[in-house]
Amino acid sequence: TKGKNIMTAYTPALMRSKLRALELTSRLQLSVVNGMEGFRLVYQPFAHSKDLGLAGAEALLRWSGEPFGEVTPAEFIPLLESSGLIVPVGKWVLEQAVKTCKKWSDREPDFIMNVNISYLQMLDESFAGHVEKTLKENGLDSRHVVLELTESCFVTDMGGLKEIFRHLRGMRIQIAMDDFGTGYSSLGMLSQSPADIVKIDRLFIEAIDRDENVFNRSFIASVIKLCHSVGITVCVEGVEEQDELRAVCALEADSIQGYYISRPISPEAFEEKYWGSD
Ligand code: C2E
Ligand code: CA
Ligand code: CA
Ligand code: CA
């Protein structure tokens, strides 16, 4: 009918999801105010593809709190971003990950810790200084740390981020382009990007071992070749099965991440898995 007004655009389901987002955002804010209560990090190892030996780990944020229970990052990260809370939370994530990395790199001299950084954190003018301070306070050499940025950071507004990239480069911090292939960057852009590492999104690994996936296989093969030709190393994400691993190794990726190696696990479980109990 013609009687459509603004209110009818909001279905009950949409109202409910907007309400949940609002309530969850204020609950997350409370967690931040209460000293990051309810936040924790889990760690997913990644391995050298040549021998599957431990290369490092990616720190992944988790949150749970009453009355919501455990909420997925896919839901709470966008809310942290839209509310600006990602800035203090991101600082906390970096500090925790650096502390853990200090401990683990004492056991594994070449251990690498990857930390996800939101675009909004990069825009915060205190960002590079905070990274520098955190490393210094924990006595961790910058070669152990990789900052993961989504592909969109490299495409949108590269100009605004150039200065920060320069600062990070000066500290010899490595940058990884995360979720490669899901955004708008082209293969050609890779050669000019400030990334040291490219992480190919798991979308492309899905069923890579099946014959009909010739497109994904050749896409990955091209990305790897091109990256190697300009000195960028490549991590393939989302390797879940042995056959996928075989297919990916044949394409000469440098490192492998995915459930086949391990799911993200608590720091205690990580230590138990790699260094046994003591
Ligand atoms: P991401 O950075 O691409 O992280 C990888 C995601 O893929 C993780 O999901 C991980 O659990 C999942 N994954 C790893 N291996 C496999 C696999 O073999 N199969 C499948 N199906 N999934 C796999 P998670 O932990 O739910 O995180 C989702 C996203 O949330 C992350 O995607 C990242 O964009 C964001 N995120 C997580 N922690 C942080 C953080 O501390 N800061 C920021 N800014 N974003 C974060
Ligand atoms: Ca990531
Ligand atoms: Ca990713
Ligand atoms: Ca699969």
XYZ file of C-alpha atoms and ligand atoms in Angstrom:
327
model
C 0.000 0.000 0.000
C 0.881 3.695 -0.278
C 0.672 4.289 3.449
C 4.303 3.385 4.001
C 6.058 5.527 6.579
C 9.490 5.524 8.131
C 8.458 3.336 11.040
C 7.330 0.447 8.887
C 10.874 0.230 7.506
C 11.898 -1.126 10.905
C 10.819 -4.711 11.125
C 10.679 -6.256 14.587
C 13.776 -8.279 13.759
C 15.714 -5.171 12.794
C 14.531 -3.387 15.948
C 15.721 -6.298 18.034
C 19.141 -6.366 16.409
C 19.576 -2.599 16.794
C 18.576 -2.842 20.434
C 21.011 -5.685 21.004
C 23.807 -3.667 19.369
C 23.073 -0.710 21.661
C 22.910 -2.836 24.785
C 25.998 -4.782 23.867
C 27.934 -1.589 23.159
C 27.162 -0.167 26.589
C 28.019 -3.504 28.181
C 31.375 -3.508 26.346
C 31.968 0.021 27.589
C 31.381 -1.171 31.150
C 33.950 -3.924 30.612
C 36.499 -1.374 29.447
C 35.806 0.886 32.424
C 36.212 -2.139 34.708
C 39.785 -2.732 33.569
C 39.032 -4.865 30.459
C 37.054 -7.343 32.541
C 35.594 -10.051 30.267
C 38.193 -9.571 27.517
C 40.861 -12.201 26.900
C 43.209 -13.272 24.129
C 43.492 -16.648 22.476
C 46.384 -17.590 20.228
C 46.339 -19.456 16.945
C 49.703 -20.849 15.900
C 50.978 -20.654 12.344
C 53.668 -22.869 10.898
C 56.471 -22.812 8.359
C 55.134 -24.616 5.321
C 58.403 -26.439 4.678
C 58.359 -28.527 7.863
C 55.211 -27.385 9.724
C 57.418 -26.214 12.580
C 56.048 -23.475 14.841
C 56.644 -20.025 13.330
C 54.463 -17.861 15.546
C 50.933 -17.070 16.619
C 48.118 -14.670 15.874
C 46.515 -13.047 18.909
C 42.708 -13.112 18.648
C 40.395 -11.199 20.947
C 37.529 -12.830 22.850
C 34.848 -11.317 25.034
C 32.146 -12.664 27.287
C 29.934 -10.945 29.824
C 26.549 -11.134 31.484
C 23.852 -11.354 30.279
C 25.208 -11.984 26.771
C 27.561 -14.877 27.389
C 30.299 -15.446 24.819
C 29.939 -13.069 21.871
C 31.815 -13.583 18.578
C 34.437 -11.082 17.369
C 32.395 -10.778 14.175
C 29.714 -9.165 16.336
C 31.674 -7.213 18.954
C 34.641 -5.891 16.912
C 32.408 -3.704 14.686
C 30.739 -2.340 17.844
C 34.108 -1.547 19.417
C 34.984 0.239 16.187
C 31.772 2.249 15.829
C 31.961 3.349 19.473
C 35.675 4.196 19.414
C 36.312 1.641 22.175
C 38.632 -0.202 19.797
C 41.341 2.355 20.617
C 41.711 1.525 24.354
C 40.894 -2.149 23.763
C 43.424 -2.328 20.912
C 46.099 -0.881 23.185
C 45.338 -3.527 25.778
C 45.466 -6.271 23.111
C 48.892 -5.122 21.972
C 50.209 -4.985 25.552
C 48.944 -8.492 26.367
C 50.251 -9.952 23.115
C 53.656 -8.329 23.575
C 53.944 -9.674 27.150
C 53.068 -13.164 25.954
C 55.435 -12.885 23.017
C 58.288 -11.865 25.301
C 57.759 -15.039 27.293
C 57.412 -17.316 24.265
C 60.286 -15.829 22.282
C 62.550 -16.728 25.198
C 61.695 -20.361 24.403
C 61.549 -20.008 20.634
C 64.128 -17.430 19.496
C 62.441 -16.717 16.144
C 58.896 -16.649 17.469
C 56.594 -14.103 15.793
C 53.452 -12.579 17.319
C 50.839 -11.230 14.923
C 48.453 -8.612 16.302
C 45.316 -7.377 14.516
C 45.085 -3.616 14.249
C 41.954 -1.781 13.270
C 42.135 1.071 10.788
C 40.807 3.382 13.520
C 43.756 2.578 15.763
C 46.132 3.602 12.999
C 44.388 6.979 12.786
C 44.963 7.595 16.498
C 48.005 9.846 16.615
C 49.457 8.128 19.670
C 49.457 4.740 17.902
C 53.060 4.385 16.720
C 54.362 5.860 19.969
C 52.319 3.386 21.980
C 53.707 0.469 19.971
C 57.236 1.708 20.565
C 56.648 2.218 24.296
C 55.027 -1.207 24.717
C 57.943 -2.996 23.078
C 60.462 -1.040 25.118
C 58.711 -1.565 28.455
C 58.599 -5.293 27.841
C 62.111 -5.563 26.436
C 60.848 -7.152 23.230
C 62.730 -6.745 19.954
C 60.477 -5.425 17.179
C 61.440 -8.293 14.875
C 59.080 -10.488 16.892
C 55.998 -8.401 16.130
C 53.804 -8.240 13.036
C 50.867 -5.857 12.794
C 47.993 -7.219 10.701
C 45.939 -4.670 8.828
C 43.031 -5.473 6.583
C 43.381 -4.947 2.892
C 41.077 -1.912 3.053
C 43.681 0.033 5.093
C 46.003 -0.168 2.142
C 43.413 0.862 -0.401
C 41.511 3.648 1.318
C 43.432 6.702 2.319
C 46.932 5.355 1.974
C 48.058 8.970 1.998
C 46.884 9.530 5.552
C 48.637 6.413 6.764
C 51.971 6.930 4.982
C 53.468 8.765 7.936
C 52.511 5.986 10.369
C 53.849 3.325 8.030
C 57.120 5.256 7.884
C 57.296 5.464 11.663
C 56.606 1.722 12.023
C 59.164 0.923 9.355
C 61.694 3.022 11.251
C 61.087 0.756 14.232
C 61.461 -2.301 11.941
C 57.946 -3.479 12.693
C 56.585 -5.777 10.030
C 53.206 -5.173 8.454
C 50.907 -7.897 7.143
C 48.071 -7.303 4.727
C 45.251 -9.404 6.173
C 42.371 -11.084 4.304
C 44.006 -10.513 0.930
C 41.633 -11.075 -1.962
C 38.457 -10.005 -0.176
C 38.843 -6.264 -0.757
C 39.514 -4.102 -3.731
C 43.246 -4.128 -4.078
C 44.686 -5.537 -7.248
C 47.675 -7.761 -7.725
C 49.453 -4.794 -9.270
C 49.161 -2.793 -6.047
C 51.128 -5.363 -4.105
C 54.431 -4.255 -5.571
C 53.972 -0.713 -4.162
C 52.370 -1.654 -0.867
C 54.235 -1.234 2.413
C 53.325 -4.796 3.400
C 56.071 -7.265 4.303
C 53.628 -10.160 4.499
C 50.414 -10.987 2.685
C 47.813 -13.252 4.273
C 45.586 -14.872 1.684
C 42.011 -15.100 2.920
C 40.613 -18.530 3.689
C 37.892 -17.997 1.110
C 40.436 -19.029 -1.533
C 41.594 -22.127 0.322
C 38.120 -23.522 0.745
C 38.138 -26.815 -1.156
C 41.349 -25.827 -2.966
C 42.230 -29.480 -3.370
C 39.220 -30.179 -5.588
C 39.680 -30.210 -9.317
C 36.996 -27.664 -10.077
C 38.829 -25.024 -8.069
C 41.331 -24.288 -10.782
C 40.592 -20.546 -10.492
C 41.418 -20.336 -6.781
C 44.517 -22.428 -7.286
C 45.855 -20.208 -10.026
C 44.887 -17.062 -8.106
C 46.911 -18.197 -5.096
C 49.781 -19.294 -7.306
C 49.902 -15.852 -8.975
C 49.734 -13.985 -5.681
C 52.560 -16.071 -4.248
C 54.765 -15.639 -7.335
C 54.206 -11.920 -7.483
C 54.779 -11.440 -3.749
C 57.994 -13.421 -3.823
C 59.247 -11.409 -6.782
C 59.023 -8.222 -4.678
C 60.218 -9.764 -1.410
C 56.857 -10.174 0.311
C 56.244 -13.418 2.191
C 52.892 -15.184 2.029
C 50.797 -16.850 4.703
C 47.831 -18.930 3.658
C 44.939 -18.873 6.120
C 42.143 -21.334 6.722
C 43.927 -24.591 6.004
C 41.627 -27.159 7.565
C 42.479 -30.478 5.983
C 45.470 -32.500 4.914
C 44.562 -32.290 1.234
C 44.284 -28.503 1.414
C 47.675 -28.403 3.102
C 49.207 -30.485 0.310
C 47.720 -28.236 -2.369
C 48.912 -25.073 -0.604
C 52.434 -26.382 -0.017
C 52.723 -27.272 -3.685
C 52.124 -23.588 -4.409
C 55.065 -22.615 -2.194
C 53.356 -20.494 0.445
C 55.771 -19.502 3.211
C 53.520 -20.177 6.151
C 50.288 -21.923 6.962
C 47.561 -21.045 9.424
C 44.321 -22.870 10.062
C 42.459 -25.476 12.033
C 44.667 -28.188 10.511
C 47.582 -26.793 12.562
C 45.415 -25.730 15.510
C 42.338 -23.764 16.471
C 42.937 -20.594 18.483
C 43.684 -21.704 22.066
C 44.285 -20.169 25.481
C 47.866 -19.200 26.323
C 47.974 -22.056 28.861
C 46.906 -24.593 26.237
C 49.421 -23.107 23.796
C 52.299 -23.563 26.243
C 51.158 -27.086 27.031
C 50.914 -27.971 23.340
C 54.357 -26.690 22.366
C 56.477 -26.868 25.476
C 54.754 -29.402 27.704
C 53.919 -28.808 31.350
C 56.371 -27.379 33.800
P 41.076 -12.635 11.052
O 42.089 -11.614 11.473
O 41.036 -12.980 9.613
O 41.392 -13.909 11.950
C 41.264 -15.225 11.488
C 39.900 -15.791 11.825
O 39.720 -17.028 11.134
C 39.750 -16.103 13.307
O 38.385 -15.892 13.635
C 40.104 -17.582 13.354
O 39.546 -18.253 14.459
C 39.491 -18.065 12.062
N 40.152 -19.262 11.524
C 41.449 -19.593 11.630
N 41.720 -20.757 10.998
C 40.545 -21.179 10.463
C 40.174 -22.333 9.685
O 40.968 -23.200 9.347
N 38.871 -22.401 9.303
C 37.956 -21.477 9.657
N 36.703 -21.649 9.251
N 38.269 -20.363 10.394
C 39.553 -20.229 10.783
P 37.935 -15.067 14.928
O 38.879 -15.304 16.060
O 36.496 -15.317 15.119
O 38.156 -13.550 14.498
C 37.377 -12.957 13.505
C 37.938 -11.621 13.120
O 37.812 -10.664 14.185
C 39.404 -11.645 12.794
O 39.594 -12.170 11.501
C 39.741 -10.172 12.915
O 39.380 -9.468 11.748
C 38.853 -9.736 14.055
N 39.662 -9.699 15.287
C 39.949 -10.689 16.163
N 40.726 -10.241 17.172
C 40.959 -8.933 16.904
C 41.711 -7.887 17.571
O 42.378 -8.090 18.608
N 41.690 -6.653 17.005
C 41.016 -6.392 15.841
N 41.046 -5.138 15.337
N 40.321 -7.333 15.182
C 40.294 -8.591 15.705
Ca 44.163 -11.358 11.198
Ca 42.586 -13.028 8.023
Ca 37.847 -26.652 3.664
